[in-house]
C-alpha atoms as one frame of an Amber mdcrd trajectory, in Angstrom:
protein
 -23.596 256.643 -42.737 -22.700 253.210 -41.440 -18.986 252.664 -41.114 -16.849
 251.298 -38.325 -14.020 253.721 -38.834 -13.493 256.055 -41.761 -10.586 254.687
 -43.752 -10.440 251.381 -41.855 -10.938 249.454 -45.095  -8.820 251.817 -47.173
  -9.091 255.492 -47.995 -10.306 256.252 -51.512  -9.033 259.574 -52.848 -10.243
 261.078 -56.099  -9.669 263.990 -58.490 -12.353 265.413 -60.769 -14.071 268.375
 -62.384 -17.186 270.209 -61.187 -20.051 269.910 -63.680 -23.043 271.249 -61.724
 -23.299 273.816 -58.911 -27.096 274.214 -58.825 -27.760 272.400 -55.562 -31.542
 272.351 -55.035 -31.010 272.112 -51.255 -28.654 275.153 -51.254 -26.021 273.259
 -49.222 -23.140 274.122 -51.529 -23.017 270.598 -52.944 -21.642 270.083 -56.440
 -21.764 267.303 -58.988 -18.264 266.181 -59.888 -17.175 263.935 -62.766 -14.480
 261.931 -61.011 -11.595 260.828 -63.204 -11.230 257.042 -63.300 -14.664 256.461
 -61.720 -17.090 258.194 -64.070 -16.936 257.849 -67.862 -15.815 260.936 -69.809
 -18.670 260.479 -72.284 -21.677 262.325 -70.863 -24.015 260.146 -72.940 -22.920
 257.149 -70.848 -23.352 259.050 -67.561 -25.173 262.399 -67.798 -24.256 265.165
 -65.360 -27.662 264.934 -63.671 -26.904 261.304 -62.731 -23.641 262.112 -60.924
 -23.858 261.957 -57.112 -23.846 265.205 -55.140 -20.463 265.891 -53.509 -20.442
 267.666 -50.150 -17.770 270.314 -49.503 -15.719 270.257 -46.313 -15.756 273.506
 -44.371 -13.262 274.728 -41.783 -14.030 274.703 -38.072 -15.048 278.381 -38.100
 -18.266 277.341 -39.845 -21.014 275.530 -37.953 -22.194 274.071 -41.292 -25.697
 273.547 -39.933 -29.023 275.374 -39.861 -27.768 278.293 -41.949 -25.019 279.174
 -39.459 -21.454 279.736 -40.660 -19.775 280.348 -43.993 -21.365 279.713 -47.369
 -19.808 276.758 -49.259 -20.737 278.209 -52.653 -17.373 279.236 -54.125 -16.872
 276.406 -56.644 -17.707 277.031 -60.301 -18.450 274.671 -63.168 -15.103 273.570
 -64.626 -13.204 273.800 -61.317 -10.882 270.858 -60.671 -11.347 269.451 -57.190
  -9.732 266.838 -54.944 -11.437 264.749 -52.303 -12.301 261.331 -50.931 -15.257
 258.969 -50.763 -16.930 258.994 -47.340 -18.344 255.526 -48.051 -15.000 254.060
 -49.159 -15.007 251.532 -51.975 -18.748 252.033 -52.635 -17.760 255.434 -54.094
 -21.229 257.028 -53.855 -20.618 259.732 -51.221 -17.891 262.085 -52.484 -16.495
 264.781 -50.196 -14.722 267.797 -51.742 -11.639 268.861 -49.787  -9.817 271.302
 -52.055 -10.013 273.061 -55.387  -6.994 273.206 -57.698  -6.073 276.444 -59.447
  -5.742 276.491 -63.203  -6.989 277.777 -66.530  -9.481 275.405 -68.228  -8.415
 274.414 -71.741 -11.553 272.547 -72.831
């Protein structure tokens, strides 16, 4: 990551829905369709073309080399909130929180 200071050029928050939890690297990453950034129509942007979003973990998890908590709690359909680590480029989403609810569609 090459940035002078995270948020120095603006902080870009987002809200979206988890569409894929099958991270081939087993890092707990998820693919999220981000509202306002990714088209709703999956023919225009298929799930497999969404970028992988990394979950934030609390400081009780080393988050490296298999040490710490597992970041695998999110399910397909979960609404999540986060920010883009790469700012306006919007290619490196970070998941901060999930939002409780009952999916309607």
